[in-house]
Amino acid sequence: MSAPATASTAMEPRVLINYYIRKGWYDHVQRLCEGILDKKGNDPVITFWRCFGIVMEGSNSSAIRELESLKKKKEVELPCIHALIYAHNKCKNVDHEEIAQLEMQVVIAEESAGDTAQLLSANFFWHIKEYPKARKILENLMGGRIAAATPVQVKATILRGWIDLTAEPKTKRDLELRDNSLSFFADVKRYSPQLNSIIIRIDANDPEQLMGVAKYFDIKRAYPKSLECYDEIIVKYTWFKEALSEKALVLLKTGEWDQCVDSAERALANSSDDIDALRLLILYLLTREGRPKEASNRIRELMKALLSTEPSNPQLFYDIGRCIARISDRNHEVLSCNLCFIDQAIKLSPENGTFRAERGYQRSLMGDFAEAIEAYKDALKLDESNESALHGLIYCQVKLGQVDDAAQQMEFLSVIQESIGNASADFVLLQAMLSWHKDGDRAKQVKFLQKAVQCHMDKLKDVMQTGDVSTYDMMSVLNPQFLVEIATEYIKLDGIDDGKSMASRGVSILEKLVNKSPGFIEVQVVLANTKFCANEFDDAYRVCNLILKMNPLHAQAHLLVARISLEREHFKAASTSLDQALSHDFSVRQSPSFHIIKAKLLENDGNLKEALAILQNAIKAPKTH
């Protein structure tokens, strides 16, 4: 791809600053800038980025004061004025007169701004997603040249590549710009539709350039080429420690789990608070390995790392907590640990209704519907049209049997939905649930379940088509817990007219989920039970074996193996499995399955009286869920 890599130890602040901002790690930006300023003293460009970090964490007043002082420095006057306008617009009470004054100052500052100030302004506009403004400045800097002639123009060319590569494609033109962005990073020697056979040459010694090529191939799903770039970065720019976790993220997309975990663990060996490395290991433990206890320990480590490195970043706490909840497999310990992220986001941003609605959702995953309702009501106090909170509230009411209240809320929500347009998958699922619980209309329920799946998958497809979407965001949008909910609703239809074909749809959803994420043990349990109820004993046994390989102590899986053994009249094996279930979880004695298995085993041994007594006691016992 390029010349053999040789190690370079000179850290380039611009590269790390841009990387941290792309990740949304604004405390990292401030800390890096403060470290440089402590060593070097006054540096207007570094001070500007520190102020930007302060703006992005929401401390607008503090940032405005510092930017006002900094704009007296000629080399950063123009970007400071742009940043001041942005900061003022983010304030709760916007000072429109001050913004008008600043906009007049922009015109004057533009006339005398040097190349560095213009480049910094373009860089700023890139990070606030004002792409046309950024491109216009860069075109002026290049002066119509195709090839860069000065160091500033080299940086401008690379920045243009990053802008075209990372701008969300909303039009055909945006997609063309993304496709052509590689030419700003490297000399493309041969183009072919098979991106892995492209020959490129990178002449300049700029890590931003090499990272741009890596990102380009990542977005284009030419992962081997992307990995080549990251390998070169790891060797050549030893100060860029995050390259290891970036490589791991690409390996994750290739399905090379062993290499992915190895890279993540190497990243953690370099830095115990590497956010992406910890997130990757949590994803691996939950979706692949079915090891929620170890995942919970990693979640605690991640919380500690965030409190140390990004303590003032509510959006990051929320994003991380949101993703983990959706891959939690409804494990109580995982959800309890994970709730700390959302609680911290709420603590940092108490007026944010989205965060409070997420708290409600996670409480509902734990089965704590009363607490969930309170959280949803708190969210609605802040914004009465918060869709997530309204959906969640109705869902909890249905689960608690408050069907009339739920139907009333649904009428209000339907009005909002009409004004918005396309119904969300969550809304359609609620329609399906109420079709049965309130109206007793199975046909309507099935129609809405089918529509809910379609809406959900359409949304996922739209997100995937943007190209530049992280695995974490993908899992949040996919939301396996939502799909399990729909699958369960389908499976409940078994036993009615055409119920078998409906139940098979639910099974199909579950099978696709566990095929991609075998670590979802509780989903595997639902699948195994469904297979058992359909008399598919071999399939049920196979699924139970998978569960027990991941967790040999899983009592419910042992219990189901005992039931399968009974159906096959393997009484000794059934007795052994029952004993194992009991030894791992004594509470299984309260389950109906335990009593049925025990009674059948006693019956087989000729102990009819004892078998009858067990069944009679089971009937008298309080119901367990």
Coordinates of C-alpha atoms in Angstrom, one line a residue:
M1 CA 0.0 0.0 0.0
S2 CA 2.8 2.4 1.0
A3 CA 6.4 2.4 2.0
P4 CA 7.5 0.2 4.9
A5 CA 6.5 1.7 8.2
T6 CA 9.1 3.1 10.6
A7 CA 8.2 4.2 14.1
S8 CA 7.5 7.8 14.7
T9 CA 7.3 9.1 18.3
A10 CA 6.4 12.8 17.7
M11 CA 2.8 13.1 18.9
E12 CA 0.6 15.3 16.7
P13 CA -2.1 17.0 18.8
R14 CA -4.2 17.8 15.7
V15 CA -4.6 14.1 15.0
L16 CA -5.7 13.2 18.5
I17 CA -7.9 16.2 18.9
N18 CA -9.8 15.4 15.7
Y19 CA -10.0 11.7 16.7
Y20 CA -11.4 12.5 20.2
I21 CA -14.0 14.9 18.7
R22 CA -15.1 12.3 16.2
K23 CA -15.6 9.9 19.0
G24 CA -17.5 12.5 21.1
W25 CA -14.9 12.3 23.9
Y26 CA -14.8 16.0 24.8
D27 CA -13.2 15.6 28.2
H28 CA -10.3 13.8 26.5
V29 CA -9.9 16.9 24.2
Q30 CA -9.7 19.2 27.2
R31 CA -7.3 17.1 29.1
L32 CA -5.0 16.6 26.1
C33 CA -5.0 20.4 25.4
E34 CA -4.4 21.2 29.1
G35 CA -1.4 18.9 29.2
I36 CA 0.1 20.5 26.1
L37 CA -0.5 24.0 27.4
D38 CA 1.1 23.1 30.7
K39 CA 4.2 22.0 28.8
K40 CA 4.3 24.6 26.0
G41 CA 2.7 27.5 27.6
N42 CA 0.5 29.8 25.4
D43 CA -0.7 28.2 22.2
P44 CA -3.8 29.9 20.7
V45 CA -4.8 26.9 18.5
I46 CA -4.6 24.4 21.3
T47 CA -6.5 26.8 23.6
F48 CA -9.2 27.1 20.9
W49 CA -9.7 23.3 20.9
R50 CA -9.9 23.3 24.7
C51 CA -12.6 25.9 24.5
F52 CA -14.4 23.8 21.9
G53 CA -14.3 20.8 24.3
I54 CA -15.9 23.0 27.0
V55 CA -18.7 24.1 24.6
M56 CA -19.5 20.5 23.6
E57 CA -19.8 19.4 27.2
G58 CA -22.4 22.1 27.7
S59 CA -20.5 24.7 29.8
N60 CA -21.4 27.4 27.4
S61 CA -21.0 30.5 29.7
S62 CA -17.5 29.4 30.6
A63 CA -16.5 28.7 27.0
I64 CA -17.9 32.1 25.8
R65 CA -15.8 34.0 28.4
E66 CA -12.6 32.2 27.3
L67 CA -13.4 32.6 23.5
E68 CA -14.0 36.3 24.0
S69 CA -10.6 36.7 25.4
L70 CA -8.9 34.3 22.9
K71 CA -10.4 36.1 19.8
K72 CA -8.0 39.0 20.4
K73 CA -5.3 36.7 19.0
K74 CA -5.2 37.4 15.3
E75 CA -4.4 33.8 14.2
V76 CA -7.5 32.4 15.8
E77 CA -9.9 35.4 15.6
L78 CA -12.1 34.0 12.8
P79 CA -12.6 30.5 14.3
C80 CA -13.2 32.1 17.7
I81 CA -16.0 34.3 16.3
H82 CA -17.6 31.2 14.6
A83 CA -17.3 29.2 17.8
L84 CA -18.9 32.1 19.8
I85 CA -21.9 32.2 17.5
Y86 CA -22.3 28.4 17.9
A87 CA -21.9 28.6 21.7
H88 CA -24.5 31.4 22.0
N89 CA -27.0 29.5 19.9
K90 CA -26.6 26.5 22.3
C91 CA -27.4 28.6 25.4
K92 CA -30.8 28.2 27.1
N93 CA -31.5 31.9 26.7
V94 CA -30.1 32.9 23.3
D95 CA -28.7 36.5 23.1
H96 CA -29.8 37.3 19.5
E97 CA -28.3 40.8 19.6
E98 CA -24.9 39.5 20.6
I99 CA -25.1 36.9 17.7
A100 CA -26.0 39.7 15.3
Q101 CA -22.9 41.6 16.4
L102 CA -20.7 38.5 16.1
E103 CA -22.0 37.8 12.5
M104 CA -20.9 41.4 11.6
Q105 CA -17.5 40.7 13.1
V106 CA -17.2 37.5 10.9
V107 CA -17.3 39.6 7.7
I108 CA -14.5 41.8 8.9
A109 CA -12.4 39.0 10.3
E110 CA -12.7 37.0 7.0
E111 CA -11.0 39.8 5.1
S112 CA -7.8 39.6 7.1
A113 CA -7.8 35.9 8.2
G114 CA -4.7 34.0 7.3
D115 CA -4.5 30.4 6.0
T116 CA -4.2 28.9 9.6
A117 CA -7.3 30.7 10.8
Q118 CA -9.2 29.6 7.7
L119 CA -8.1 26.0 8.1
L120 CA -9.0 26.1 11.7
S121 CA -12.5 27.5 10.8
A122 CA -13.0 24.7 8.3
N123 CA -12.0 22.1 10.9
F124 CA -14.5 23.6 13.4
F125 CA -17.3 23.6 10.8
W126 CA -16.6 19.9 10.1
H127 CA -17.0 19.0 13.7
I128 CA -20.3 20.8 14.1
K129 CA -21.5 19.2 10.9
E130 CA -21.7 22.4 8.8
Y131 CA -20.2 20.6 5.8
P132 CA -21.0 23.1 3.0
K133 CA -19.3 26.0 5.0
A134 CA -16.3 23.8 5.7
R135 CA -16.0 22.9 2.0
K136 CA -16.3 26.5 0.8
I137 CA -13.4 27.6 3.1
L138 CA -11.2 24.7 1.9
E139 CA -11.9 25.5 -1.8
N140 CA -10.8 29.1 -1.2
L141 CA -7.6 27.8 0.6
M142 CA -6.8 25.6 -2.4
G143 CA -7.3 28.4 -4.8
G144 CA -8.5 26.1 -7.5
R145 CA -5.4 23.9 -7.3
I146 CA -5.9 20.1 -7.7
A147 CA -2.6 19.3 -6.0
A148 CA -1.6 20.8 -2.7
A149 CA 1.4 23.2 -2.9
T150 CA 1.9 24.3 0.7
P151 CA 1.8 22.5 4.1
V152 CA -1.5 24.2 4.9
Q153 CA -2.9 23.1 1.6
V154 CA -1.8 19.5 2.3
K155 CA -3.8 19.7 5.6
A156 CA -6.7 21.3 3.8
T157 CA -6.8 18.5 1.2
I158 CA -6.8 15.8 3.9
L159 CA -9.5 17.7 5.9
R160 CA -11.6 17.8 2.7
G161 CA -11.3 14.1 2.4
W162 CA -12.5 13.6 6.0
I163 CA -15.4 15.9 5.4
D164 CA -16.6 14.1 2.3
L165 CA -16.0 10.7 3.9
T166 CA -17.9 11.4 7.2
A167 CA -20.8 13.6 6.1
E168 CA -24.0 11.7 6.4
P169 CA -25.1 11.0 2.8
K170 CA -28.6 12.5 2.3
T171 CA -28.4 12.9 -1.5
K172 CA -26.9 11.1 -4.5
R173 CA -24.3 13.9 -4.7
D174 CA -23.3 13.2 -1.0
L175 CA -22.7 9.5 -1.9
E176 CA -20.6 10.5 -4.9
L177 CA -18.5 12.8 -2.7
R178 CA -18.0 9.9 -0.2
D179 CA -17.0 7.6 -3.0
N180 CA -14.4 10.1 -4.3
S181 CA -13.0 11.0 -0.9
L182 CA -10.2 8.5 -1.2
S183 CA -8.5 10.7 -3.8
F184 CA -8.0 13.4 -1.2
F185 CA -6.0 10.9 1.0
A186 CA -4.0 8.9 -1.5
D187 CA -2.9 8.5 -5.0
V188 CA -5.2 5.9 -6.4
K189 CA -3.2 3.9 -9.0
R190 CA -5.9 1.5 -10.1
Y191 CA -9.7 1.5 -9.4
S192 CA -11.9 -1.5 -9.5
P193 CA -15.3 -2.3 -8.1
Q194 CA -13.5 -4.9 -5.9
L195 CA -12.0 -2.4 -3.5
N196 CA -9.6 -5.0 -2.0
S197 CA -7.7 -5.0 -5.3
I198 CA -7.2 -1.2 -5.4
I199 CA -3.6 -0.1 -5.5
I200 CA -2.9 3.1 -3.7
R201 CA 0.2 5.1 -2.7
I202 CA 0.4 7.4 0.3
D203 CA 3.3 9.8 -0.2
A204 CA 2.8 12.2 2.8
N205 CA 3.9 11.5 6.3
D206 CA 0.6 12.4 7.9
P207 CA -1.3 10.0 10.2
E208 CA -4.6 11.7 9.4
Q209 CA -4.1 10.7 5.8
L210 CA -3.5 7.0 6.7
M211 CA -6.4 7.0 9.1
G212 CA -8.6 8.5 6.4
V213 CA -7.8 5.6 4.1
A214 CA -8.4 3.1 6.9
K215 CA -11.8 4.7 7.6
Y216 CA -12.7 4.8 3.9
F217 CA -12.1 1.1 3.4
D218 CA -14.0 0.4 6.7
I219 CA -17.1 2.3 5.4
K220 CA -16.8 0.5 2.1
R221 CA -16.5 -2.8 3.9
A222 CA -13.2 -3.6 2.3
Y223 CA -11.9 -4.7 5.8
P224 CA -8.6 -6.3 4.8
K225 CA -7.4 -3.0 3.3
S226 CA -8.6 -1.1 6.4
L227 CA -6.7 -3.6 8.7
E228 CA -3.5 -3.1 6.6
C229 CA -3.7 0.7 7.3
Y230 CA -4.3 0.2 11.1
D231 CA -1.4 -2.3 11.2
E232 CA 0.8 0.4 9.6
I233 CA -0.5 3.1 12.0
I234 CA 0.2 0.9 15.1
V235 CA 3.8 0.4 14.0
K236 CA 4.5 3.9 12.6
Y237 CA 2.7 6.1 15.1
T238 CA 3.2 4.4 18.5
W239 CA 1.8 7.4 20.3
F240 CA -1.6 6.8 18.8
K241 CA -2.6 4.1 21.3
E242 CA -6.2 4.0 20.2
A243 CA -5.3 2.4 16.9
L244 CA -5.4 -1.0 18.6
S245 CA -9.0 -0.6 19.6
E246 CA -9.9 0.9 16.2
K247 CA -8.4 -2.2 14.6
A248 CA -10.4 -4.4 17.0
L249 CA -13.6 -2.6 15.8
V250 CA -12.8 -3.5 12.2
L251 CA -12.0 -7.1 13.2
L252 CA -15.4 -7.3 14.9
K253 CA -17.1 -6.5 11.6
T254 CA -15.2 -9.3 9.9
G255 CA -16.4 -11.8 12.5
E256 CA -12.7 -12.6 13.5
W257 CA -13.6 -12.7 17.2
D258 CA -10.4 -14.2 18.5
Q259 CA -8.3 -11.5 16.8
C260 CA -10.8 -8.8 17.9
V261 CA -10.6 -9.8 21.5
D262 CA -6.8 -10.1 21.3
S263 CA -6.5 -6.5 20.0
A264 CA -9.0 -5.2 22.6
E265 CA -6.9 -6.9 25.4
R266 CA -3.7 -5.4 24.0
A267 CA -5.4 -2.0 24.0
L268 CA -6.4 -2.5 27.7
A269 CA -2.8 -3.6 28.5
N270 CA -1.7 -0.2 27.2
S271 CA -4.4 1.7 29.0
S272 CA -6.8 0.2 31.6
D273 CA -9.4 2.9 30.8
D274 CA -9.6 2.3 27.1
I275 CA -13.3 3.0 26.5
D276 CA -13.7 1.1 23.2
A277 CA -11.7 -1.9 24.3
L278 CA -13.9 -2.3 27.4
R279 CA -17.1 -1.9 25.3
L280 CA -15.9 -4.5 22.8
L281 CA -15.2 -7.0 25.6
I282 CA -18.6 -6.4 27.1
L283 CA -20.2 -7.0 23.7
Y284 CA -18.2 -10.2 23.2
L285 CA -19.0 -11.6 26.7
L286 CA -22.7 -10.9 26.3
T287 CA -23.4 -11.7 22.6
R288 CA -20.9 -14.5 22.0
E289 CA -19.9 -16.1 25.2
G290 CA -23.0 -15.9 27.4
R291 CA -21.0 -14.8 30.4
P292 CA -23.1 -12.1 32.1
K293 CA -21.2 -12.2 35.4
E294 CA -17.8 -11.4 33.7
A295 CA -19.6 -8.8 31.6
S296 CA -21.0 -7.2 34.7
N297 CA -17.4 -6.9 36.1
R298 CA -16.3 -5.3 32.8
I299 CA -19.3 -2.9 33.0
R300 CA -18.1 -1.8 36.4
E301 CA -14.6 -1.2 35.0
L302 CA -16.1 0.8 32.2
M303 CA -18.1 3.0 34.6
K304 CA -14.9 3.6 36.5
A305 CA -13.0 4.5 33.3
L306 CA -15.7 6.9 32.2
L307 CA -15.8 8.6 35.6
S308 CA -12.1 9.1 35.3
T309 CA -11.8 10.1 31.6
E310 CA -15.2 11.5 30.6
P311 CA -16.9 12.6 33.8
S312 CA -18.9 15.4 32.3
N313 CA -20.2 13.7 29.2
P314 CA -23.9 12.8 29.6
Q315 CA -24.4 11.7 26.0
L316 CA -21.6 9.2 26.2
F317 CA -23.0 7.7 29.4
Y318 CA -26.4 7.4 27.8
D319 CA -25.1 5.9 24.5
I320 CA -23.1 3.3 26.3
G321 CA -25.9 2.4 28.7
R322 CA -28.4 2.3 25.9
C323 CA -26.4 -0.2 23.9
I324 CA -25.6 -2.6 26.8
A325 CA -29.3 -2.7 27.8
R326 CA -30.3 -4.0 24.4
I327 CA -27.7 -6.8 24.4
S328 CA -28.2 -7.6 28.2
D329 CA -30.4 -10.7 27.5
R330 CA -32.5 -9.2 30.4
N331 CA -29.9 -10.4 32.8
H332 CA -30.6 -8.7 36.2
E333 CA -27.0 -8.2 37.3
V334 CA -26.0 -6.7 33.9
L335 CA -29.0 -4.4 33.9
S336 CA -28.4 -3.3 37.5
C337 CA -24.8 -2.4 36.8
N338 CA -25.7 -0.8 33.5
L339 CA -28.4 1.4 35.0
C340 CA -25.5 3.4 36.6
F341 CA -24.7 4.9 33.2
I342 CA -28.2 6.2 32.7
D343 CA -28.3 7.5 36.3
Q344 CA -25.1 9.4 35.7
A345 CA -26.4 10.9 32.4
I346 CA -29.5 12.1 34.3
K347 CA -27.4 13.5 37.1
L348 CA -25.3 15.5 34.6
S349 CA -28.3 16.5 32.5
P350 CA -31.5 16.4 34.7
E351 CA -33.6 18.3 32.2
N352 CA -33.1 15.7 29.5
G353 CA -36.3 13.6 29.0
T354 CA -34.7 11.1 26.7
F355 CA -32.4 10.0 29.4
R356 CA -35.3 9.5 31.9
A357 CA -37.3 7.6 29.3
E358 CA -34.3 5.3 28.8
R359 CA -34.2 4.7 32.6
G360 CA -37.9 3.6 32.4
Y361 CA -37.1 1.3 29.5
Q362 CA -34.3 -0.4 31.4
R363 CA -36.5 -0.8 34.5
S364 CA -39.1 -2.4 32.4
L365 CA -36.5 -4.9 31.1
M366 CA -35.9 -5.8 34.7
G367 CA -39.6 -6.5 35.1
D368 CA -40.0 -3.5 37.5
F369 CA -42.9 -2.0 35.7
A370 CA -44.0 0.3 38.6
E371 CA -40.6 1.9 38.8
A372 CA -40.5 2.1 35.0
I373 CA -43.8 4.0 34.9
E374 CA -42.5 6.6 37.4
A375 CA -39.4 7.2 35.2
Y376 CA -41.6 7.5 32.1
K377 CA -43.8 10.0 33.9
D378 CA -40.7 12.0 34.9
A379 CA -39.7 12.1 31.2
L380 CA -43.2 13.3 30.2
K381 CA -43.1 16.1 32.7
L382 CA -40.1 17.4 30.8
D383 CA -41.6 16.8 27.3
E384 CA -45.3 15.6 27.1
S385 CA -44.7 14.5 23.5
N386 CA -41.7 12.2 24.3
E387 CA -42.6 9.2 22.1
S388 CA -40.3 6.7 23.9
A389 CA -41.8 7.6 27.2
L390 CA -45.4 7.4 25.9
H391 CA -44.7 4.0 24.3
G392 CA -43.0 2.7 27.5
L393 CA -45.8 3.9 29.7
I394 CA -48.5 2.2 27.6
Y395 CA -46.4 -1.0 27.5
C396 CA -46.0 -1.1 31.2
Q397 CA -49.7 -0.5 31.8
V398 CA -50.5 -3.5 29.5
K399 CA -48.1 -5.7 31.3
L400 CA -49.6 -4.7 34.7
G401 CA -53.1 -5.5 33.3
Q402 CA -54.2 -1.8 33.3
V403 CA -55.6 -2.2 29.8
D404 CA -58.2 0.5 29.9
D405 CA -55.6 3.1 31.0
A406 CA -53.3 1.9 28.3
A407 CA -56.1 2.2 25.6
Q408 CA -56.8 5.8 26.8
Q409 CA -53.1 6.7 26.5
M410 CA -53.0 5.0 23.1
E411 CA -55.7 7.3 21.8
F412 CA -53.6 10.4 22.7
L413 CA -50.5 8.8 21.2
S414 CA -52.4 8.0 18.0
V415 CA -53.1 11.7 17.5
I416 CA -49.3 12.5 17.9
Q417 CA -48.5 9.6 15.5
E418 CA -50.8 11.0 12.8
S419 CA -49.1 14.4 13.0
I420 CA -45.6 12.7 12.7
G421 CA -46.4 10.4 9.9
N422 CA -44.9 6.9 9.7
A423 CA -45.6 4.8 12.7
S424 CA -42.7 3.4 14.6
A425 CA -42.2 -0.3 15.3
D426 CA -42.8 0.3 19.0
F427 CA -46.1 2.0 18.3
V428 CA -47.2 -0.9 16.1
L429 CA -46.3 -3.5 18.7
L430 CA -48.5 -1.7 21.2
Q431 CA -51.3 -1.8 18.7
A432 CA -50.8 -5.6 18.4
M433 CA -50.8 -6.0 22.2
L434 CA -54.0 -4.0 22.7
S435 CA -55.7 -5.7 19.7
W436 CA -55.6 -8.9 21.8
H437 CA -55.6 -7.7 25.4
K438 CA -58.4 -5.2 24.9
D439 CA -60.3 -6.3 21.8
G440 CA -59.5 -10.0 21.7
D441 CA -58.9 -9.7 18.0
R442 CA -56.3 -12.3 17.0
A443 CA -56.4 -11.4 13.3
K444 CA -55.7 -7.7 14.0
Q445 CA -52.9 -8.7 16.4
V446 CA -51.2 -10.8 13.7
K447 CA -51.4 -8.0 11.2
F448 CA -49.8 -5.5 13.6
L449 CA -47.1 -8.0 14.6
Q450 CA -46.1 -8.4 10.9
K451 CA -46.1 -4.7 10.4
A452 CA -44.0 -4.2 13.6
V453 CA -41.3 -6.5 12.3
Q454 CA -41.4 -4.8 8.9
C455 CA -41.1 -1.3 10.4
H456 CA -38.2 -2.4 12.7
M457 CA -36.2 -4.0 9.9
D458 CA -36.8 -1.0 7.5
K459 CA -35.4 1.3 10.2
L460 CA -32.3 -0.9 10.6
K461 CA -31.8 -1.0 6.8
D462 CA -32.0 2.8 6.6
V463 CA -29.3 3.1 9.4
M464 CA -27.1 0.5 7.6
Q465 CA -27.3 2.4 4.3
T466 CA -25.5 5.4 5.9
G467 CA -22.4 3.4 5.8
D468 CA -20.6 5.0 8.7
V469 CA -22.4 3.4 11.7
S470 CA -20.7 1.8 14.7
T471 CA -21.4 -1.8 15.8
Y472 CA -22.7 -0.3 19.1
D473 CA -25.2 2.0 17.3
M474 CA -26.3 -0.9 15.1
M475 CA -27.0 -3.1 18.1
S476 CA -29.0 -0.2 19.7
V477 CA -31.1 0.1 16.6
L478 CA -31.5 -3.7 16.1
N479 CA -32.5 -3.9 19.8
P480 CA -32.6 -7.7 20.2
Q481 CA -34.9 -7.4 23.2
F482 CA -37.6 -5.8 21.0
L483 CA -37.4 -8.7 18.6
V484 CA -37.6 -11.2 21.4
E485 CA -40.8 -9.4 22.5
I486 CA -42.3 -9.8 19.1
A487 CA -41.2 -13.4 18.8
T488 CA -42.8 -14.2 22.1
E489 CA -46.1 -12.6 21.0
Y490 CA -46.0 -14.9 17.9
I491 CA -45.2 -18.0 19.9
K492 CA -48.2 -17.3 22.3
L493 CA -50.4 -17.7 19.2
D494 CA -49.6 -21.5 19.1
G495 CA -52.7 -23.5 19.9
I496 CA -55.2 -21.4 17.9
D497 CA -56.3 -21.7 14.3
D498 CA -53.2 -21.4 12.1
G499 CA -51.2 -20.9 15.3
K500 CA -48.5 -23.2 14.3
S501 CA -47.4 -21.1 11.3
M502 CA -47.6 -18.0 13.5
A503 CA -45.5 -19.6 16.2
S504 CA -43.0 -20.6 13.5
R505 CA -42.5 -16.9 12.7
G506 CA -41.5 -16.3 16.3
V507 CA -39.1 -19.3 16.2
S508 CA -37.6 -17.9 13.0
I509 CA -36.9 -14.6 14.7
L510 CA -35.3 -16.3 17.7
E511 CA -33.2 -18.6 15.5
K512 CA -31.8 -15.6 13.5
L513 CA -30.9 -13.8 16.7
V514 CA -29.1 -16.7 18.4
N515 CA -27.3 -17.6 15.1
K516 CA -25.7 -14.1 15.2
S517 CA -25.5 -13.8 19.0
P518 CA -25.3 -17.3 20.6
G519 CA -24.5 -15.7 24.0
F520 CA -28.1 -14.7 24.5
I521 CA -28.7 -17.6 26.8
E522 CA -32.2 -16.6 27.9
V523 CA -33.3 -16.2 24.3
Q524 CA -31.9 -19.7 23.8
V525 CA -34.0 -20.9 26.7
V526 CA -37.2 -19.5 25.1
L527 CA -36.2 -21.1 21.8
A528 CA -35.5 -24.5 23.5
N529 CA -38.9 -24.4 25.4
T530 CA -40.7 -23.5 22.2
K531 CA -39.0 -26.4 20.3
F532 CA -40.0 -28.7 23.2
C533 CA -43.7 -27.6 23.1
A534 CA -43.7 -28.3 19.4
N535 CA -42.4 -31.9 20.1
E536 CA -39.1 -31.1 18.3
F537 CA -37.2 -32.8 21.1
D538 CA -33.9 -33.2 19.1
D539 CA -33.7 -29.5 18.4
A540 CA -34.7 -28.6 21.9
Y541 CA -32.0 -30.9 23.3
R542 CA -29.4 -29.4 20.9
V543 CA -30.2 -25.9 22.1
C544 CA -30.0 -27.0 25.7
N545 CA -26.6 -28.4 25.1
L546 CA -25.4 -25.1 23.6
I547 CA -26.7 -23.3 26.8
L548 CA -25.0 -25.8 29.1
K549 CA -21.7 -25.5 27.2
M550 CA -21.7 -21.7 27.9
N551 CA -23.2 -22.1 31.4
P552 CA -23.0 -25.6 33.0
L553 CA -24.9 -24.2 36.0
H554 CA -28.0 -23.1 34.1
A555 CA -30.8 -24.8 36.2
Q556 CA -33.6 -24.2 33.7
A557 CA -31.6 -25.8 30.9
H558 CA -31.0 -28.9 33.1
L559 CA -34.7 -29.0 33.9
L560 CA -35.6 -28.9 30.2
V561 CA -33.1 -31.7 29.5
A562 CA -34.9 -33.7 32.2
R563 CA -38.2 -33.2 30.5
I564 CA -36.8 -34.2 27.1
S565 CA -35.3 -37.3 28.7
L566 CA -38.7 -38.2 30.1
E567 CA -40.4 -37.8 26.7
R568 CA -37.7 -40.2 25.4
E569 CA -38.3 -42.5 28.4
H570 CA -34.7 -42.1 29.5
F571 CA -35.6 -42.1 33.2
K572 CA -32.1 -42.3 34.6
A573 CA -30.9 -39.4 32.5
A574 CA -34.0 -37.4 33.5
S575 CA -33.3 -38.1 37.2
T576 CA -29.6 -37.0 36.8
S577 CA -30.6 -33.8 35.0
L578 CA -33.3 -33.0 37.7
D579 CA -30.7 -33.5 40.4
Q580 CA -28.3 -31.1 38.6
A581 CA -31.0 -28.5 38.2
L582 CA -31.7 -28.7 41.9
S583 CA -28.1 -28.5 42.9
H584 CA -27.5 -25.4 40.9
D585 CA -30.7 -23.5 41.9
F586 CA -32.8 -24.8 44.8
S587 CA -35.7 -22.5 43.8
V588 CA -36.5 -24.8 40.9
R589 CA -38.4 -26.9 43.5
Q590 CA -41.1 -24.2 43.2
S591 CA -41.6 -24.5 39.4
P592 CA -44.4 -26.6 37.9
S593 CA -41.8 -28.4 35.6
F594 CA -40.0 -29.7 38.7
H595 CA -43.1 -31.2 40.2
I596 CA -44.2 -32.8 36.9
I597 CA -40.8 -34.4 36.3
K598 CA -40.5 -35.6 39.9
A599 CA -44.0 -37.1 39.8
K600 CA -43.3 -38.9 36.5
L601 CA -40.1 -40.3 37.9
L602 CA -41.9 -41.6 41.0
E603 CA -44.6 -43.0 38.9
N604 CA -42.0 -44.9 36.8
D605 CA -40.6 -46.3 40.0
G606 CA -44.0 -47.4 41.1
N607 CA -44.4 -44.8 43.9
L608 CA -47.9 -43.7 42.8
K609 CA -49.0 -42.3 46.2
E610 CA -45.9 -40.1 46.5
A611 CA -46.3 -39.0 42.9
L612 CA -49.9 -38.0 43.5
A613 CA -49.0 -36.1 46.7
I614 CA -46.4 -34.1 44.8
L615 CA -48.9 -33.1 42.1
Q616 CA -51.5 -32.2 44.8
N617 CA -49.0 -30.0 46.6
A618 CA -48.0 -28.4 43.3
I619 CA -51.7 -27.4 42.7
K620 CA -52.0 -25.9 46.1
A621 CA -48.7 -24.0 45.9
P622 CA -48.8 -20.3 45.0
K623 CA -48.1 -19.6 41.3
T624 CA -44.6 -18.6 40.4
H625 CA -43.5 -16.7 37.3

